[in-house]
PDB file of C-alpha atoms in Angstrom:
ATOM      1  CA  MET A   1       0.019   0.336   0.091  1.00  0.00           C
ATOM      2  CA  GLN A   2       1.070   3.273  -1.316  1.00  0.00           C
ATOM      3  CA  LYS A   3       1.987   5.741   1.884  1.00  0.00           C
ATOM      4  CA  THR A   4      -0.311   8.816   1.878  1.00  0.00           C
ATOM      5  CA  ASN A   5      -0.074  12.321   3.739  1.00  0.00           C
ATOM      6  CA  SER A   6      -2.731  15.157   4.760  1.00  0.00           C
ATOM      7  CA  TYR A   7      -2.398  18.368   3.203  1.00  0.00           C
ATOM      8  CA  GLU A   8      -4.036  21.428   2.683  1.00  0.00           C
ATOM      9  CA  THR A   9      -4.016  23.746  -0.319  1.00  0.00           C
ATOM     10  CA  ILE A  10      -4.742  27.056  -0.284  1.00  0.00           C
ATOM     11  CA  LEU A  11      -5.766  28.977  -3.725  1.00  0.00           C
ATOM     12  CA  ILE A  12      -6.203  32.732  -4.921  1.00  0.00           C
ATOM     13  CA  LEU A  13      -8.338  32.650  -7.855  1.00  0.00           C
ATOM     14  CA  SER A  14      -8.662  35.901 -10.059  1.00  0.00           C
ATOM     15  CA  THR A  15     -11.959  37.293  -9.689  1.00  0.00           C
ATOM     16  CA  SER A  16     -12.221  38.261 -13.307  1.00  0.00           C
ATOM     17  CA  LEU A  17     -13.127  34.481 -13.901  1.00  0.00           C
ATOM     18  CA  GLY A  18     -16.677  35.294 -12.908  1.00  0.00           C
ATOM     19  CA  GLU A  19     -18.375  33.594 -10.328  1.00  0.00           C
ATOM     20  CA  GLU A  20     -19.164  30.423 -12.955  1.00  0.00           C
ATOM     21  CA  GLY A  21     -15.462  30.571 -13.862  1.00  0.00           C
ATOM     22  CA  THR A  22     -14.231  30.163 -10.398  1.00  0.00           C
ATOM     23  CA  THR A  23     -17.031  27.688  -9.536  1.00  0.00           C
ATOM     24  CA  ALA A  24     -15.887  25.677 -12.362  1.00  0.00           C
ATOM     25  CA  MET A  25     -11.979  26.104 -11.214  1.00  0.00           C
ATOM     26  CA  VAL A  26     -12.897  24.710  -8.255  1.00  0.00           C
ATOM     27  CA  GLN A  27     -14.324  21.789  -9.395  1.00  0.00           C
ATOM     28  CA  LYS A  28     -11.683  21.138 -11.826  1.00  0.00           C
ATOM     29  CA  PHE A  29      -9.266  21.171  -8.566  1.00  0.00           C
ATOM     30  CA  LYS A  30     -11.434  19.178  -6.592  1.00  0.00           C
ATOM     31  CA  ASP A  31     -11.462  16.273  -9.455  1.00  0.00           C
ATOM     32  CA  LEU A  32      -7.661  16.359 -10.053  1.00  0.00           C
ATOM     33  CA  ILE A  33      -7.145  16.007  -6.412  1.00  0.00           C
ATOM     34  CA  ALA A  34      -9.616  13.355  -6.242  1.00  0.00           C
ATOM     35  CA  ALA A  35      -8.003  11.013  -9.120  1.00  0.00           C
ATOM     36  CA  HIS A  36      -4.943  11.116  -7.092  1.00  0.00           C
ATOM     37  CA  GLY A  37      -6.296  10.833  -3.353  1.00  0.00           C
ATOM     38  CA  THR A  38      -8.949  11.144  -1.368  1.00  0.00           C
ATOM     39  CA  VAL A  39     -10.631  15.008  -0.497  1.00  0.00           C
ATOM     40  CA  GLU A  40     -11.435  15.692   2.930  1.00  0.00           C
ATOM     41  CA  ASN A  41     -12.879  19.019   3.107  1.00  0.00           C
ATOM     42  CA  VAL A  42     -13.439  22.147   0.570  1.00  0.00           C
ATOM     43  CA  ASP A  43     -13.581  25.346   2.391  1.00  0.00           C
ATOM     44  CA  GLU A  44     -14.837  28.377  -0.001  1.00  0.00           C
ATOM     45  CA  TRP A  45     -13.783  31.661   1.782  1.00  0.00           C
ATOM     46  CA  GLY A  46     -15.247  33.663  -0.599  1.00  0.00           C
ATOM     47  CA  LYS A  47     -14.200  36.977  -2.505  1.00  0.00           C
ATOM     48  CA  ARG A  48     -11.502  38.975  -0.323  1.00  0.00           C
ATOM     49  CA  ARG A  49      -9.524  42.332  -0.275  1.00  0.00           C
ATOM     50  CA  LEU A  50      -6.015  41.496  -1.110  1.00  0.00           C
ATOM     51  CA  ALA A  51      -3.203  43.048   1.104  1.00  0.00           C
ATOM     52  CA  TYR A  52      -1.367  44.551  -2.009  1.00  0.00           C
ATOM     53  CA  PRO A  53      -2.530  43.844  -5.707  1.00  0.00           C
ATOM     54  CA  ILE A  54      -1.298  40.754  -7.130  1.00  0.00           C
ATOM     55  CA  ALA A  55      -1.155  40.953 -11.266  1.00  0.00           C
ATOM     56  CA  LYS A  56      -3.315  44.153 -10.716  1.00  0.00           C
ATOM     57  CA  GLN A  57      -5.838  42.729  -9.322  1.00  0.00           C
ATOM     58  CA  PRO A  58      -7.026  44.115  -5.815  1.00  0.00           C
ATOM     59  CA  GLU A  59      -9.292  41.162  -4.952  1.00  0.00           C
ATOM     60  CA  GLY A  60      -9.487  37.286  -5.001  1.00  0.00           C
ATOM     61  CA  TYR A  61     -11.323  34.596  -4.564  1.00  0.00           C
ATOM     62  CA  TYR A  62      -9.674  32.420  -1.817  1.00  0.00           C
ATOM     63  CA  VAL A  63     -10.218  28.103  -1.639  1.00  0.00           C
ATOM     64  CA  MET A  64      -8.749  25.873   1.332  1.00  0.00           C
ATOM     65  CA  ILE A  65      -8.760  22.305   0.431  1.00  0.00           C
ATOM     66  CA  ASP A  66      -7.972  19.480   3.048  1.00  0.00           C
ATOM     67  CA  PHE A  67      -6.691  16.180   1.045  1.00  0.00           C
ATOM     68  CA  LYS A  68      -4.688  12.936   1.428  1.00  0.00           C
ATOM     69  CA  SER A  69      -2.773  11.712  -1.071  1.00  0.00           C
ATOM     70  CA  ALA A  70       0.839  10.441  -2.104  1.00  0.00           C
ATOM     71  CA  PRO A  71       3.840  12.829  -1.492  1.00  0.00           C
ATOM     72  CA  GLU A  72       4.274  13.059  -5.116  1.00  0.00           C
ATOM     73  CA  PHE A  73       1.457  14.192  -5.968  1.00  0.00           C
ATOM     74  CA  THR A  74       1.731  17.581  -4.725  1.00  0.00           C
ATOM     75  CA  ALA A  75       4.643  18.529  -7.147  1.00  0.00           C
ATOM     76  CA  GLU A  76       1.960  17.552 -10.195  1.00  0.00           C
ATOM     77  CA  LEU A  77      -0.835  19.726  -8.440  1.00  0.00           C
ATOM     78  CA  ASP A  78       1.896  22.710  -8.017  1.00  0.00           C
ATOM     79  CA  ARG A  79       2.767  22.748 -11.773  1.00  0.00           C
ATOM     80  CA  VAL A  80      -1.232  22.389 -12.492  1.00  0.00           C
ATOM     81  CA  TYR A  81      -1.627  25.807 -10.830  1.00  0.00           C
ATOM     82  CA  LYS A  82       1.200  27.616 -12.250  1.00  0.00           C
ATOM     83  CA  ILE A  83       0.407  26.897 -15.496  1.00  0.00           C
ATOM     84  CA  THR A  84      -3.621  27.628 -15.170  1.00  0.00           C
ATOM     85  CA  ASP A  85      -4.704  30.913 -16.111  1.00  0.00           C
ATOM     86  CA  GLY A  86      -6.906  32.751 -13.212  1.00  0.00           C
ATOM     87  CA  VAL A  87      -4.597  31.145 -10.443  1.00  0.00           C
ATOM     88  CA  LEU A  88      -3.111  34.387  -8.622  1.00  0.00           C
ATOM     89  CA  ARG A  89      -1.513  32.202  -5.646  1.00  0.00           C
ATOM     90  CA  SER A  90      -1.513  29.155  -4.272  1.00  0.00           C
ATOM     91  CA  LEU A  91       0.349  27.256  -1.452  1.00  0.00           C
ATOM     92  CA  ILE A  92       0.524  23.258  -0.659  1.00  0.00           C
ATOM     93  CA  VAL A  93       1.063  22.402   2.870  1.00  0.00           C
ATOM     94  CA  LYS A  94       1.447  18.953   4.551  1.00  0.00           C
ATOM     95  CA  LYS A  95      -0.343  18.892   7.710  1.00  0.00           C
ATOM     96  CA  GLU A  96       1.741  17.269  10.868  1.00  0.00           C
ATOM     97  CA  GLU A  97       0.252  13.683  11.788  1.00  0.00           C
ATOM     98  CA  LYS A  98      -0.434  14.516  15.598  1.00  0.00           C
ATOM     99  CA  PRO A  99       0.622  11.851  18.046  1.00  0.00           C
ATOM    100  CA  ALA A 100      -2.394  10.259  20.700  1.00  0.00           C
ATOM    101  CA  LYS A 101      -1.006  11.706  23.673  1.00  0.00           C
ATOM    102  CA  PRO A 102      -1.165   8.865  26.636  1.00  0.00           C
ATOM    103  CA  GLN A 103      -3.910   9.842  29.348  1.00  0.00           C
ATOM    104  CA  LYS A 104      -2.495  10.371  32.685  1.00  0.00           C
ATOM    105  CA  ALA A 105      -3.669   8.324  35.559  1.00  0.00           C
ATOM    106  CA  LYS A 106      -6.154  10.493  37.647  1.00  0.00           C
ATOM    107  CA  PRO A 107      -5.342   9.848  41.368  1.00  0.00           C
ATOM    108  CA  ALA A 108      -8.038   8.772  43.524  1.00  0.00           C
ATOM    109  CA  LYS A 109      -9.920  11.178  46.084  1.00  0.00           C
ATOM    110  CA  ALA A 110      -8.577  11.217  49.349  1.00  0.00           C
ATOM    111  CA  THR A 111     -12.205  10.987  50.865  1.00  0.00           C
ATOM    112  CA  ALA A 112     -12.649   8.083  48.535  1.00  0.00           C
ATOM    113  CA  GLU A 113      -9.021   6.155  50.308  1.00  0.00           C
ATOM    114  CA  ALA A 114      -9.651   7.237  53.775  1.00  0.00           C
ATOM    115  CA  PRO A 115     -12.959   4.981  54.705  1.00  0.00           C
ATOM    116  CA  ALA A 116     -10.811   2.178  53.000  1.00  0.00           C
ATOM    117  CA  ALA A 117      -7.769   2.891  55.087  1.00  0.00           C
ATOM    118  CA  GLU A 118      -9.914   3.201  58.468  1.00  0.00           C
ATOM    119  CA  THR A 119     -11.585  -0.564  57.590  1.00  0.00           C
ATOM    120  CA  ALA A 120      -7.897  -1.747  56.681  1.00  0.00           C
ATOM    121  CA  GLU A 121      -6.239  -0.702  60.137  1.00  0.00           C
ATOM    122  CA  ALA A 122      -9.682  -2.714  62.144  1.00  0.00           C
TER     123      ALA A 122
END
């Protein structure tokens, strides 16, 4: 079985694509990711003002996608982002797997121990 990692990718799409173009672009990337892994969550943040103009555009459409895939796929996904018109910026980040924390043993209450200690002495 091939090893898979958890990733999240954030895209800033051009608002000049229009509503239908943006929806089609998001669907295109969801389908591409689903073909090479599993899409866990898609969070469309919508149109936001950029901190500085990118390609002379003051606003962008933000989308975050959580997915699992093989590590090799991220390079291909990044390549596709770079050659696609309408993608202003993109970022792919590997999510760290959090190890399960061992549960600490809770000390028994002193009031519960006191009657047990008294019966042991008697």
